């Protein structure tokens, strides 16, 4: 539809304000789709479509409809204004009382009349029947005589209802006895109170009233119209029989035709009407903001509920255990093999690596063995989600507040699974081996072999009592003893040093993993809570601001 409106921009001159309102209404309706009342949104779409079609057609033609109840005399007024005798063409006018059209001037009106659905039309190109009036004054006027709006025939009423939506100017012809008819006011006037500028009222049969009665009827009709919501109703007292008020009515039509603004004013009034209805549902409150502190609190609660502290501690202990196995004294480090890896116990070691490799293939994610969230942790998470939901919906109208809550609730249902998957897909560094581990392992085995060599040497000399074998000494201490004791002591010392380095590395690895896990949880918090809320708030902002333009 936006493309259609863009096309119209190049076809219509002087319609910038109307087009701006139409585009704003279209954008507001799109933003409100699925949030505001579908009936109102459908009406807005229809108005945008109808306005685009009307603006495609000649802007030099002004469609004025004479509408009224049975016996109001609108057909007589039509006769007087057009110089036609409806009785003379009665045989050509269908018994279903199809609307009759009369067109002044040379401007082609076929497309417009087809759009209006008028099969019978008569074009006047000569002097008007009104005294002193030149037909040129009314060039561009398309005058319609509508069926009775209170007809017993349903078809007649449907025709009136359809054309009331399409014409540029409505002249309601009423008589002194039925101008207060509830059907007229409740069905056509009150709903179109915003169209006051494109409506006029002709109190017909004025020749049957005294001056005092005429003034009284006009005053009472004015009061009724203002109570219906019309700000400045245009009234004229007329009589098709005596000709009273016809000059005033004609002057009103001439003014409308010459201004060439009636169609745009009518479309603007249509936009105002539906925009007001949408605005009453949308509201104009300031867009709520989601504070960073609220997001931080949410991520903290998700961290506790998803077992992040347990994972971080397991990463630290796993690092220490693997470092000890890699750099410890070969004589004692084998004891660590009997302790299970903390990450493997949580099913988080190799699973994370496999998960990252298969992510592009959308392989299902296996669950970890993290402990389930406690009731307290779950309650804290629910409270944090509810806090953001309430703040995002604060001050909004009911439809938008409900839309915010629904959007978050819809994603919240999968929040627990997504938390478990976020932990499972995070790189915990279980397969990362620092380079210094290999160097420490080489050194440890070298010291172990030195100590072993010294022990073998001592065994051969001492226990086997090889008297002819002399042990070399340093400062009176055999080298074999130095090798044995020195290798063992240095091995233990290296183990202690490696333990210190490993502890520092484990803490650093734990901090990195904690940061990575928090980053993943922030993504989950954003995708399942914050982003849905902000999407709704962005849509609300667009709807509110565009409606302000449409109503401007």
PDB file of N, CA and C in Angstrom, residues 261-297:
ATOM      1  N   UNK A 261     -10.958  21.467  -2.869  1.00  0.00           N
ATOM      2  CA  UNK A 261     -10.356  20.838  -1.687  1.00  0.00           C
ATOM      3  C   UNK A 261     -11.290  19.833  -1.023  1.00  0.00           C
ATOM      4  N   UNK A 262     -12.502  19.718  -1.503  1.00  0.00           N
ATOM      5  CA  UNK A 262     -13.490  18.910  -0.805  1.00  0.00           C
ATOM      6  C   UNK A 262     -13.047  17.454  -0.670  1.00  0.00           C
ATOM      7  N   UNK A 263     -12.499  16.908  -1.762  1.00  0.00           N
ATOM      8  CA  UNK A 263     -12.088  15.502  -1.711  1.00  0.00           C
ATOM      9  C   UNK A 263     -11.007  15.299  -0.659  1.00  0.00           C
ATOM     10  N   UNK A 264     -10.035  16.206  -0.622  1.00  0.00           N
ATOM     11  CA  UNK A 264      -8.941  16.067   0.349  1.00  0.00           C
ATOM     12  C   UNK A 264      -9.439  16.286   1.773  1.00  0.00           C
ATOM     13  N   UNK A 265     -10.373  17.254   1.932  1.00  0.00           N
ATOM     14  CA  UNK A 265     -10.925  17.487   3.272  1.00  0.00           C
ATOM     15  C   UNK A 265     -11.719  16.279   3.748  1.00  0.00           C
ATOM     16  N   UNK A 266     -12.451  15.671   2.816  1.00  0.00           N
ATOM     17  CA  UNK A 266     -13.220  14.474   3.187  1.00  0.00           C
ATOM     18  C   UNK A 266     -12.268  13.342   3.601  1.00  0.00           C
ATOM     19  N   UNK A 267     -11.220  13.121   2.830  1.00  0.00           N
ATOM     20  CA  UNK A 267     -10.264  12.061   3.154  1.00  0.00           C
ATOM     21  C   UNK A 267      -9.563  12.351   4.477  1.00  0.00           C
ATOM     22  N   UNK A 268      -9.218  13.624   4.685  1.00  0.00           N
ATOM     23  CA  UNK A 268      -8.588  13.997   5.952  1.00  0.00           C
ATOM     24  C   UNK A 268      -9.522  13.731   7.120  1.00  0.00           C
ATOM     25  N   UNK A 269     -10.824  14.024   6.915  1.00  0.00           N
ATOM     26  CA  UNK A 269     -11.795  13.762   7.972  1.00  0.00           C
ATOM     27  C   UNK A 269     -11.933  12.266   8.232  1.00  0.00           C
ATOM     28  N   UNK A 270     -11.879  11.459   7.156  1.00  0.00           N
ATOM     29  CA  UNK A 270     -11.923  10.001   7.326  1.00  0.00           C
ATOM     30  C   UNK A 270     -10.743   9.517   8.156  1.00  0.00           C
ATOM     31  N   UNK A 271      -9.565  10.045   7.833  1.00  0.00           N
ATOM     32  CA  UNK A 271      -8.357   9.659   8.571  1.00  0.00           C
ATOM     33  C   UNK A 271      -8.475  10.081  10.032  1.00  0.00           C
ATOM     34  N   UNK A 272      -8.949  11.307  10.253  1.00  0.00           N
ATOM     35  CA  UNK A 272      -9.113  11.789  11.632  1.00  0.00           C
ATOM     36  C   UNK A 272     -10.049  10.879  12.426  1.00  0.00           C
ATOM     37  N   UNK A 273     -11.111  10.476  11.784  1.00  0.00           N
ATOM     38  CA  UNK A 273     -12.124   9.665  12.480  1.00  0.00           C
ATOM     39  C   UNK A 273     -11.553   8.336  12.959  1.00  0.00           C
ATOM     40  N   UNK A 274     -10.913   7.615  12.056  1.00  0.00           N
ATOM     41  CA  UNK A 274     -10.395   6.304  12.457  1.00  0.00           C
ATOM     42  C   UNK A 274      -9.141   6.463  13.318  1.00  0.00           C
ATOM     43  N   UNK A 275      -8.375   7.525  13.080  1.00  0.00           N
ATOM     44  CA  UNK A 275      -7.185   7.764  13.907  1.00  0.00           C
ATOM     45  C   UNK A 275      -7.589   8.062  15.351  1.00  0.00           C
ATOM     46  N   UNK A 276      -8.691   8.777  15.522  1.00  0.00           N
ATOM     47  CA  UNK A 276      -9.184   9.050  16.872  1.00  0.00           C
ATOM     48  C   UNK A 276      -9.579   7.750  17.571  1.00  0.00           C
ATOM     49  N   UNK A 277     -10.211   6.861  16.824  1.00  0.00           N
ATOM     50  CA  UNK A 277     -10.617   5.579  17.410  1.00  0.00           C
ATOM     51  C   UNK A 277      -9.392   4.747  17.779  1.00  0.00           C
ATOM     52  N   UNK A 278      -8.397   4.760  16.902  1.00  0.00           N
ATOM     53  CA  UNK A 278      -7.177   4.017  17.206  1.00  0.00           C
ATOM     54  C   UNK A 278      -6.443   4.637  18.390  1.00  0.00           C
ATOM     55  N   UNK A 279      -6.425   5.965  18.423  1.00  0.00           N
ATOM     56  CA  UNK A 279      -5.712   6.655  19.511  1.00  0.00           C
ATOM     57  C   UNK A 279      -6.358   6.373  20.857  1.00  0.00           C
ATOM     58  N   UNK A 280      -7.685   6.212  20.867  1.00  0.00           N
ATOM     59  CA  UNK A 280      -8.355   5.915  22.137  1.00  0.00           C
ATOM     60  C   UNK A 280      -7.944   4.550  22.673  1.00  0.00           C
ATOM     61  N   UNK A 281      -7.545   3.638  21.779  1.00  0.00           N
ATOM     62  CA  UNK A 281      -7.059   2.334  22.205  1.00  0.00           C
ATOM     63  C   UNK A 281      -5.552   2.353  22.465  1.00  0.00           C
ATOM     64  N   UNK A 282      -4.842   3.100  21.632  1.00  0.00           N
ATOM     65  CA  UNK A 282      -3.381   3.121  21.737  1.00  0.00           C
ATOM     66  C   UNK A 282      -2.905   3.917  22.946  1.00  0.00           C
ATOM     67  N   UNK A 283      -3.530   5.076  23.182  1.00  0.00           N
ATOM     68  CA  UNK A 283      -3.053   5.949  24.252  1.00  0.00           C
ATOM     69  C   UNK A 283      -1.875   6.777  23.766  1.00  0.00           C
ATOM     70  N   UNK A 284      -1.426   7.699  24.593  1.00  0.00           N
ATOM     71  CA  UNK A 284      -0.298   8.562  24.223  1.00  0.00           C
ATOM     72  C   UNK A 284       0.725   8.674  25.348  1.00  0.00           C
ATOM     73  N   UNK A 285       0.804   7.636  26.168  1.00  0.00           N
ATOM     74  CA  UNK A 285       1.757   7.653  27.283  1.00  0.00           C
ATOM     75  C   UNK A 285       3.190   7.627  26.765  1.00  0.00           C
ATOM     76  N   UNK A 286       4.100   8.116  27.571  1.00  0.00           N
ATOM     77  CA  UNK A 286       5.523   8.061  27.241  1.00  0.00           C
ATOM     78  C   UNK A 286       5.968   6.609  27.195  1.00  0.00           C
ATOM     79  N   UNK A 287       6.810   6.285  26.228  1.00  0.00           N
ATOM     80  CA  UNK A 287       7.276   4.907  26.085  1.00  0.00           C
ATOM     81  C   UNK A 287       8.113   4.504  27.294  1.00  0.00           C
ATOM     82  N   UNK A 288       7.735   3.435  27.987  1.00  0.00           N
ATOM     83  CA  UNK A 288       8.517   2.983  29.152  1.00  0.00           C
ATOM     84  C   UNK A 288       9.924   2.558  28.731  1.00  0.00           C
ATOM     85  N   UNK A 289      10.843   2.616  29.663  1.00  0.00           N
ATOM     86  CA  UNK A 289      12.222   2.199  29.415  1.00  0.00           C
ATOM     87  C   UNK A 289      12.583   1.039  30.333  1.00  0.00           C
ATOM     88  N   UNK A 290      13.393   0.135  29.807  1.00  0.00           N
ATOM     89  CA  UNK A 290      13.891  -0.991  30.600  1.00  0.00           C
ATOM     90  C   UNK A 290      15.293  -0.625  31.083  1.00  0.00           C
ATOM     91  N   UNK A 291      15.451  -0.470  32.372  1.00  0.00           N
ATOM     92  CA  UNK A 291      16.723  -0.018  32.938  1.00  0.00           C
ATOM     93  C   UNK A 291      17.775  -1.123  32.868  1.00  0.00           C
ATOM     94  N   UNK A 292      19.039  -0.708  32.766  1.00  0.00           N
ATOM     95  CA  UNK A 292      20.137  -1.676  32.747  1.00  0.00           C
ATOM     96  C   UNK A 292      20.193  -2.466  34.045  1.00  0.00           C
ATOM     97  N   UNK A 293      19.846  -1.802  35.146  1.00  0.00           N
ATOM     98  CA  UNK A 293      19.877  -2.495  36.437  1.00  0.00           C
ATOM     99  C   UNK A 293      18.872  -3.638  36.475  1.00  0.00           C
ATOM    100  N   UNK A 294      17.734  -3.450  35.812  1.00  0.00           N
ATOM    101  CA  UNK A 294      16.731  -4.522  35.765  1.00  0.00           C
ATOM    102  C   UNK A 294      17.239  -5.696  34.938  1.00  0.00           C
ATOM    103  N   UNK A 295      17.943  -5.379  33.839  1.00  0.00           N
ATOM    104  CA  UNK A 295      18.506  -6.447  33.008  1.00  0.00           C
ATOM    105  C   UNK A 295      19.596  -7.183  33.774  1.00  0.00           C
ATOM    106  N   UNK A 296      20.424  -6.426  34.499  1.00  0.00           N
ATOM    107  CA  UNK A 296      21.484  -7.056  35.301  1.00  0.00           C
ATOM    108  C   UNK A 296      20.889  -7.986  36.345  1.00  0.00           C
ATOM    109  N   UNK A 297      19.836  -7.540  36.996  1.00  0.00           N
ATOM    110  CA  UNK A 297      19.176  -8.386  37.999  1.00  0.00           C
ATOM    111  C   UNK A 297      18.606  -9.650  37.354  1.00  0.00           C
TER     112      UNK A 297
END
